[in-house]
Coordinates of C-alpha atoms in Angstrom, one line a residue:
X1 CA -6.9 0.8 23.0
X2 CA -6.4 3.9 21.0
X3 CA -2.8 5.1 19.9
X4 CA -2.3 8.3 18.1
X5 CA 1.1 8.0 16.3
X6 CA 3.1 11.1 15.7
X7 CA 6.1 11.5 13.1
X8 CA 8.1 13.9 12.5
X9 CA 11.5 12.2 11.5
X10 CA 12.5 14.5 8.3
X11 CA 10.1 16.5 6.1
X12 CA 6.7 15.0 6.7
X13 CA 4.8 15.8 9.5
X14 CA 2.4 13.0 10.2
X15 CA -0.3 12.3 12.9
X16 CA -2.4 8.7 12.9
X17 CA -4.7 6.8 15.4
X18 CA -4.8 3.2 15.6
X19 CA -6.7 0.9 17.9
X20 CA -5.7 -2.5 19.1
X21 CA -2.3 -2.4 17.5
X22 CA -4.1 -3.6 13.7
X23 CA -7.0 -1.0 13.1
X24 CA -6.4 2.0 11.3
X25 CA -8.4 4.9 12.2
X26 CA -6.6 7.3 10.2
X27 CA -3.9 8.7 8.8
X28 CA -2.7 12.3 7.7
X29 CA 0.4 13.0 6.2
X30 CA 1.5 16.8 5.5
X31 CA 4.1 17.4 2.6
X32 CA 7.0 19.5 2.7
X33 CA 7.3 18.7 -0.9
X34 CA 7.1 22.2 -2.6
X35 CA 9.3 23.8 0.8
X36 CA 12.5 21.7 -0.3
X37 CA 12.3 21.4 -3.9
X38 CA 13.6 24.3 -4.9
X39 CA 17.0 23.3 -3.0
X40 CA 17.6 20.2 -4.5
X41 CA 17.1 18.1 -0.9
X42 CA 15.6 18.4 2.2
X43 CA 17.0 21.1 4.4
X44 CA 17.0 20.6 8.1
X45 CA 16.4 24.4 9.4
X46 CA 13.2 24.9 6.7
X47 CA 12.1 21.1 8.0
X48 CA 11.9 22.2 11.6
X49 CA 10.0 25.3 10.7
X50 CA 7.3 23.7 9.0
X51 CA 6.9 21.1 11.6
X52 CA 6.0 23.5 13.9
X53 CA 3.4 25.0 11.2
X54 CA 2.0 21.5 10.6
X55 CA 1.8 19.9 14.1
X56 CA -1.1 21.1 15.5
X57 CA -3.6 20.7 12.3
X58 CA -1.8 17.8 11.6
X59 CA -3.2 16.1 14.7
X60 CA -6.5 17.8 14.8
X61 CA -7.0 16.2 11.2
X62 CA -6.4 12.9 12.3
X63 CA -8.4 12.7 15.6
X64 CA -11.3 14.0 13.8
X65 CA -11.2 11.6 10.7
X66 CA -10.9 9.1 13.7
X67 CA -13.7 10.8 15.4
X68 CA -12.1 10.8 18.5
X69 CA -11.3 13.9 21.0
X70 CA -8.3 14.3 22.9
X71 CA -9.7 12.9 26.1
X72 CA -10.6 9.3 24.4
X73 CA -6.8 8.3 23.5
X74 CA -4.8 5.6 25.8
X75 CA -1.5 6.9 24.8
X76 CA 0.6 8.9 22.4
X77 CA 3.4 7.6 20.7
X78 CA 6.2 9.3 18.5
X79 CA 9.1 8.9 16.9
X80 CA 12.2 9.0 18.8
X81 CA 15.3 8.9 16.3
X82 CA 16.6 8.4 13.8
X83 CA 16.7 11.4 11.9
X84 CA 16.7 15.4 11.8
X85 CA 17.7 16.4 15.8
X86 CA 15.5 19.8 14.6
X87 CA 12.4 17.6 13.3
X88 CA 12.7 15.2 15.9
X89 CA 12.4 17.8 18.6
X90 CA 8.9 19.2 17.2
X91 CA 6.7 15.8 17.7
X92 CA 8.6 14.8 20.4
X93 CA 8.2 18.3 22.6
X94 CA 4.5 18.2 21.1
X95 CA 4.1 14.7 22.6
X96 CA 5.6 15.1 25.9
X97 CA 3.0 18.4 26.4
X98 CA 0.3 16.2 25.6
X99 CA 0.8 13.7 27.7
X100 CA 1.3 15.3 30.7
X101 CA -1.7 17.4 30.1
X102 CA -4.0 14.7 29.1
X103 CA -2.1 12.3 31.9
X104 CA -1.7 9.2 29.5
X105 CA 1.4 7.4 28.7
X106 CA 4.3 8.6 26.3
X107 CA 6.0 5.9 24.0
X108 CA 8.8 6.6 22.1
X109 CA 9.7 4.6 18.8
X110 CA 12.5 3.8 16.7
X111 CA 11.6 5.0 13.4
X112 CA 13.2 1.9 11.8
X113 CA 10.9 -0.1 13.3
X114 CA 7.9 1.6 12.7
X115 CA 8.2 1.2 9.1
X116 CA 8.4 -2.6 9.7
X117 CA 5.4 -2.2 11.6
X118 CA 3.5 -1.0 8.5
X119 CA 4.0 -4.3 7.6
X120 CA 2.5 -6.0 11.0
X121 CA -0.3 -3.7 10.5
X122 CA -1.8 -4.0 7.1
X123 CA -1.2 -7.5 8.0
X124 CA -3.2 -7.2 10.9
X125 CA -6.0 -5.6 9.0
X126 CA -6.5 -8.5 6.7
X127 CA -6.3 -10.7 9.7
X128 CA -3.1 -12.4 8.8
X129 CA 0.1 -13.5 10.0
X130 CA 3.8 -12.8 9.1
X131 CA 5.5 -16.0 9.9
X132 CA 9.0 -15.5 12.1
X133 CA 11.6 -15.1 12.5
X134 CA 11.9 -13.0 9.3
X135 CA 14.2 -11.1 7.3
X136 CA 13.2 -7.2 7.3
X137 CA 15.2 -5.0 4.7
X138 CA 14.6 -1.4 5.3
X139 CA 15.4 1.1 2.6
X140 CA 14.6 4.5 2.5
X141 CA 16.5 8.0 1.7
X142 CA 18.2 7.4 5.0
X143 CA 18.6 3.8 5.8
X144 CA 19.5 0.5 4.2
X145 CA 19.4 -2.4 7.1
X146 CA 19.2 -5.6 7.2
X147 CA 17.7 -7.7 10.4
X148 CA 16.7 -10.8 11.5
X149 CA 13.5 -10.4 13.5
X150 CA 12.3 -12.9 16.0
X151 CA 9.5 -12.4 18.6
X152 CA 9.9 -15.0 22.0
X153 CA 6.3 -14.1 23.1
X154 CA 3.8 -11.7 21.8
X155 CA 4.5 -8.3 22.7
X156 CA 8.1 -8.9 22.6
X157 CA 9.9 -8.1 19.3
X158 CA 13.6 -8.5 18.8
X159 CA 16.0 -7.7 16.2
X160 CA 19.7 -8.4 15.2
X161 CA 21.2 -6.3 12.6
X162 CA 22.6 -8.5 10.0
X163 CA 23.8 -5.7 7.6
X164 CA 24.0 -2.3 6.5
X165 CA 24.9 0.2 3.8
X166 CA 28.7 1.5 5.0
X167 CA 28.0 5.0 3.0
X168 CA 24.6 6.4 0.8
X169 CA 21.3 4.8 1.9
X170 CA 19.7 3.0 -1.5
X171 CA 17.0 6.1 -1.5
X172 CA 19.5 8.9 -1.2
X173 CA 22.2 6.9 -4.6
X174 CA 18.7 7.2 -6.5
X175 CA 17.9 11.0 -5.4
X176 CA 22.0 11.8 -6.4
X177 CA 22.1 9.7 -9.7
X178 CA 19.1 11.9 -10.7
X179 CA 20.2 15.2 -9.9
X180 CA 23.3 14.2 -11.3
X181 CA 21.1 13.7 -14.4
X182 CA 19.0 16.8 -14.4
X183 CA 16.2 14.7 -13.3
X184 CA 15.2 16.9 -10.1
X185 CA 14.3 16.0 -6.8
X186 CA 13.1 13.6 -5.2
X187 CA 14.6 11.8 -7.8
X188 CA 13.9 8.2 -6.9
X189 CA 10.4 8.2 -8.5
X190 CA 11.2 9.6 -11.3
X191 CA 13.7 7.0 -11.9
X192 CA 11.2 4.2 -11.1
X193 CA 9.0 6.0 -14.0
X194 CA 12.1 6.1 -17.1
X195 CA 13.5 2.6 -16.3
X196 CA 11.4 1.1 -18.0
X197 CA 12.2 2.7 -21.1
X198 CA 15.1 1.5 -21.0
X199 CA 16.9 -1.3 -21.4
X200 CA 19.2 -2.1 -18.3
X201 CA 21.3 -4.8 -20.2
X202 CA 22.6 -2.0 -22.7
X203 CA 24.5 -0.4 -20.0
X204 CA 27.5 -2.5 -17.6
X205 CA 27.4 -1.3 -14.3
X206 CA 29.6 -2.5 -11.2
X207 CA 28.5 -4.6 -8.5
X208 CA 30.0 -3.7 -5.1
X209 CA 32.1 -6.2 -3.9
X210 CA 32.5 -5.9 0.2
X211 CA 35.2 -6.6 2.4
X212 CA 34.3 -7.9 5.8
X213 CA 30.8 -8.6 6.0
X214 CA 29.5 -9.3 2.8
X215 CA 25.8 -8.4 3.8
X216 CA 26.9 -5.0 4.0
X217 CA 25.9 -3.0 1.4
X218 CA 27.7 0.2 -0.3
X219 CA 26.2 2.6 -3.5
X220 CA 29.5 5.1 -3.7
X221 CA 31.0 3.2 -6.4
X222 CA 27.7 2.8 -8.5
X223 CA 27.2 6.4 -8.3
X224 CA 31.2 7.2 -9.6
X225 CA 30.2 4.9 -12.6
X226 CA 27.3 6.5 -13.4
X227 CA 29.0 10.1 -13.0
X228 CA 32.6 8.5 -15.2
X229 CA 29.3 7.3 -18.0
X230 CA 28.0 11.0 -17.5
X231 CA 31.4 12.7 -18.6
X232 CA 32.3 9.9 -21.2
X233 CA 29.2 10.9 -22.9
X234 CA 29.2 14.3 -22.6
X235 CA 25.8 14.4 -21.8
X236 CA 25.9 18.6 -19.9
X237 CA 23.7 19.5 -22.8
X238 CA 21.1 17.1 -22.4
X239 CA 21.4 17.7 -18.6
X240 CA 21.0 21.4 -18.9
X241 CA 17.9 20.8 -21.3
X242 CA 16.2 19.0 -18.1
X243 CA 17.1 21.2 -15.9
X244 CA 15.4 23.8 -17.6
X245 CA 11.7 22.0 -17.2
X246 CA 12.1 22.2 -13.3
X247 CA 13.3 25.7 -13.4
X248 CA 9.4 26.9 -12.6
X249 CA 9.9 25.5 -8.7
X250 CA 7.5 22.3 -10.0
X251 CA 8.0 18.3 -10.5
X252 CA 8.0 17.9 -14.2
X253 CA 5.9 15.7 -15.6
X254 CA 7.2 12.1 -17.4
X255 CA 6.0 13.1 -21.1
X256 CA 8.2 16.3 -21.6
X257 CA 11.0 14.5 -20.0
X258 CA 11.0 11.6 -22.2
X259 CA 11.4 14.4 -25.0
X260 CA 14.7 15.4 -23.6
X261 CA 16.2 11.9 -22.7
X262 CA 17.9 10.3 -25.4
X263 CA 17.6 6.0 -25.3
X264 CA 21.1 5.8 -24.3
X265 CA 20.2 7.9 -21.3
X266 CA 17.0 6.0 -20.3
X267 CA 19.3 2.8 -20.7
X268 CA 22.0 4.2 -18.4
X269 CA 18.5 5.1 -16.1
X270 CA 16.9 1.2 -16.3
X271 CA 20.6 -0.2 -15.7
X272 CA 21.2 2.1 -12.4
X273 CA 18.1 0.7 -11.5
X274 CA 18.5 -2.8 -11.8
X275 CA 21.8 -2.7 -10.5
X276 CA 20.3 -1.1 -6.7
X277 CA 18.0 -4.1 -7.1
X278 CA 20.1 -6.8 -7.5
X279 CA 22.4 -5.1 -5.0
X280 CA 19.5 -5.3 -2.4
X281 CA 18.4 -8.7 -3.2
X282 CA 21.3 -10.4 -3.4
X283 CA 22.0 -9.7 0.4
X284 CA 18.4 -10.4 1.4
X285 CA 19.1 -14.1 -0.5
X286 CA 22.4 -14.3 1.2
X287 CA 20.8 -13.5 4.5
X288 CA 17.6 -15.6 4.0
X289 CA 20.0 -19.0 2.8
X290 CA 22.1 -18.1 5.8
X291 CA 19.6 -18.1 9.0
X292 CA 16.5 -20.1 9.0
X293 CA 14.2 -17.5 8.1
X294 CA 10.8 -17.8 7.4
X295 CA 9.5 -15.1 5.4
X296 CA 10.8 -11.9 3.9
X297 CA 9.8 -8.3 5.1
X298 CA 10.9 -5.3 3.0
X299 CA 10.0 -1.8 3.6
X300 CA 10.8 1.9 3.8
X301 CA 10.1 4.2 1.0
X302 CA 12.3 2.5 -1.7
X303 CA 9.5 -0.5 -0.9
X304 CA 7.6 1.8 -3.1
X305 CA 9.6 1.1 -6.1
X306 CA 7.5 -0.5 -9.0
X307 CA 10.8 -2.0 -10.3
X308 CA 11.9 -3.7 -7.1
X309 CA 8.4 -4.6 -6.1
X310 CA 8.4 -6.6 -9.4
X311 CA 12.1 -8.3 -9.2
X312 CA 11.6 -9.3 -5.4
X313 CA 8.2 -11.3 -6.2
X314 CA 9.9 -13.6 -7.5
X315 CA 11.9 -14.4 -4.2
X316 CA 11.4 -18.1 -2.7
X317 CA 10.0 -16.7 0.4
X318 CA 6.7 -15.6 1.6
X319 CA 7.0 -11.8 0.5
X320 CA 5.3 -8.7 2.9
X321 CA 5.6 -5.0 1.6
X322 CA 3.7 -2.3 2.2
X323 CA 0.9 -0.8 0.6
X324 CA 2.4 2.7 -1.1
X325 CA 0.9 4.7 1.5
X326 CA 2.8 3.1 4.3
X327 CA 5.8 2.5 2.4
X328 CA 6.7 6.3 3.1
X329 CA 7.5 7.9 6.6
X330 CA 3.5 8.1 8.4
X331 CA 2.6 7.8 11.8
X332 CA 0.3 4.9 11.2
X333 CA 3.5 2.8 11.6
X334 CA 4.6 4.4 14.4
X335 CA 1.3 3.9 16.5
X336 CA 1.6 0.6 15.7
X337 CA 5.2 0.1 16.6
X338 CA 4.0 1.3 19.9
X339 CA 1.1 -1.1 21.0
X340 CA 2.9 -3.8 22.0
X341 CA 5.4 -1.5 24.2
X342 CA 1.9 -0.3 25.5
X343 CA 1.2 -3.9 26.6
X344 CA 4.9 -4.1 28.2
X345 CA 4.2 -0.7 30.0
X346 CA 7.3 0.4 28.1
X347 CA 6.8 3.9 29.0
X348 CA 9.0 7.1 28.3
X349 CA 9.8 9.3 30.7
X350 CA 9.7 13.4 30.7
X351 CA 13.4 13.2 30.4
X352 CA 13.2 11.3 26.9
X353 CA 15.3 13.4 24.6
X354 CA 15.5 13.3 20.7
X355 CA 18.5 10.8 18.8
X356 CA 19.7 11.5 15.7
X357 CA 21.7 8.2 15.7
X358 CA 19.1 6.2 17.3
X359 CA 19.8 2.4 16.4
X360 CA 17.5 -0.7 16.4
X361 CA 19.9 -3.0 16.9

C-alpha cells in the first residue's frame, strides 16, 4: 500500500511516498528559506505563493525517486490544519484534484500528529516498537503540547492533551530571543550552535511558575528577562554589529558571529537555552510520574535541538526522537500518519476544508 504524503502547513512544501505505513520511499522537502529571510519570519501571503510554485515539482520529485507513477498510489494524504489557512489551501486543493482524477481515497491529517508519526515510522523502519501508552511532547515554531497516547487496537490511535504552552510555542521564544539579539532568523539553530560557548549557570533566568494546570507551559516571561538583561547591558551596539553580517539577505555563518558576541552574551545565549529545556522537561517528568506511561516520545522541529537532545537522554524512560530530517515539517510523517486511517477507511470527503486551529485533542 502506497501513500504519497503532502505538506504544506507553513513554509515548506513537501511531497513523500511511503508504503505499508513503515517504508520510506522518499522524501522531498522544498525550502522557502531564502523567500522569508529577509523579513525576519515567515510571511503568510509570500508562503502561499511559493506553494503554488513548489507543488507540482514537488510531487513529481518524489514519485520518481520512489519510482512510482501517478496511477500506482492507493491514496493521497495531506495535511489538514494546523497552520497557515493560505498554505493549507495549496496541498489540500492539490490533493482533492488528484484524487478525484486518479479515483483513490483522500485522507486528511492533523499535522500534530504527523510529526509523532515520524517517530512510529523510523521506528518502523528498524523494525521496532514504541511501547504505549506514551508521553509525546511536540515542540516546534508553532506548537508546544503535551499528550498521553494510547492505542486500544492497531490502527486506532488516541490522544489526550495533557498540556500546552498558554502563549509563544518553545520554537517561536527561540526565533524572538535571537532577533532580539541580532542573531537573524530562523534563530533557533543558531542558538543551539552559541550555547555551548557559554556557560548557562553565569546567567539567572526565571522559571515560569503556572497557575491552574501546572503542565502548561508559558515562554513570555523568559523572553521579558532576556529583553530587561538586553537593556541592563546595553548591548544595541553589539546587536547592531550582528545585524550588520546578515545585512547581504544570507544566514551568517558561526565563526564571524563568535567575533561579535562577547562571553557575557554567549552566557546569557547557553542560559536561555537551558532554561527552555528544563522548562520542557520538567513537565514531560511531571507528566510521565503522573500517568503510567511507558515511554517518552518527543518531537517537532525543536526535537532537533543538539542541546535538548543531550539533557532529555538522560530521562528514566525509554526515549524516541526523530532523526533530524523528520524532526522538521515533511510529508514522510504525514503519509504515515495516514495508513492506519487507510486501514479504518477514514476517508475525507470533497467537502474537507482547510483549519487553521485544527486540534488533536
Amino acid at each position: 500500500m502506497r501513500i504519497l504524503g503532502i505538506e504544506t502547513s507553513c513554509d515548506e512544501t513537501a511531497a513523500a511516498v511511503v508504503e505499508d505505513g513503515g517504508t520510506l520511499l522518499s522524501n522531498v522537502v522544498a525550502s522557502q528559506l531564502t523567500t522569508h529571510y529577509k523579513y525576519g519570519g515567515v510571511v503568510p501571503e509570500l508562503a502561499s505563493r511559493e506553494h503554488l510554485r513548489a507543488i507540482v515539482p514537488v510531487v513529481r520529485q518524489a514519485l520518481a525517486e520512489a519510482g512510482l507513477d501517478y496511477r500506482q498510489l492507493d491514496a493521497v494524504a495531506v495535511t489538514q490544519g494546523p497552520g497557515l489557512v493560505g498554505s493549507l489551501l495549496v496541498g489540500l486543493t492539490f490533493a482533492k484534484g488528484l484524487t478525484f482524477s486518479l479515483g483513490i481515497p483522500l485522507i486528511a491529517v492533523n499535522h500534530i500528529e504527523g510529526h509523532i508519526h515520524a517517530v512510529f515510522l523510523e521506528q518502523k523502519q528498524r523494525g521496532g516498537e514504541i511501547e504505549l501508552p506514551a508521553l509525546a511532547l511536540v515542540v516546534s515554531g508553532g506548537h508546544s503540547h503535551l499528550f498521553l497516547l494510547e492505542r486500544p487496537n492497531e490502527t486506532d490511535y488516541r490522544y489526550r492533551l495533557l498540556g500546552k504552552t498558554r502563549d509563544d510555542a518553545a520554537g517561536e521564544a527561540f526565533d524572538k530571543v535571537a532577533k532580539l539579539l541580532g542573531f537573524g532568523y530562523p534563530g533557533g539553530p543558531l542558538i543551539d550552535k552559541l550555547a555551548p560557548y557559554g556557560d548557562a549557570a553565569k546567567v539567572d533566568l526565571p522559571l515560569s511558575r503556572m497557575k491552574g494546570n501546572p503542565l502548561d507551559l508559558s515562554f513570555s516571561g523568559l523572553k521579558t528577562a532576556v529583553l530587561r538583561h538586553v537593556r541592563a547591558a546595553d548591548m544595541e551596539a553589539e546587536i547592531a554589529e550582528r545585524r550588520k553580517l546578515f545585512a547581504g539577505g544570507r544566514p551568517a555563518t558561526i565563526e564571524p558571529l563568535l567575533e561579535v558576541t562577547p562571553q557575557a552574551t554567549l552566557d546569557l545565549v547557553a542560559a536561555f537555552q537551558a532554561t527552555v529545556i528544563e522548562e520542557l522537561l520538567r513537565r514531560a517528568l511531571k507528566a510521565a510520574k503522573g500517568h503510567d506511561v511507558r515511554s517518552l516520545i518527543v518531537s517537532g522541529g525543536v526535537a532537533a535541538n543538539s542541546g535538548l537532545r543531550k539533557v532529555f537522554a538522560d530521562t528514566p524512560l525509554p526515549l524516541y526522537f526523530p532523526s533530524l530530517s523528520l524532526s522538521t515539517d515533511n510529508a514522510a510523517m504525514i503519509a504515515a500518519a495516514a495508513y492506519p486511517a487507510f486501514l479504518r477507511g477514514d476517508f475525507a470527503s470533497d467537502e474537507v476544508t482547510a483549519q487553521p486551529s485544527l486540534s488533536l485533542a
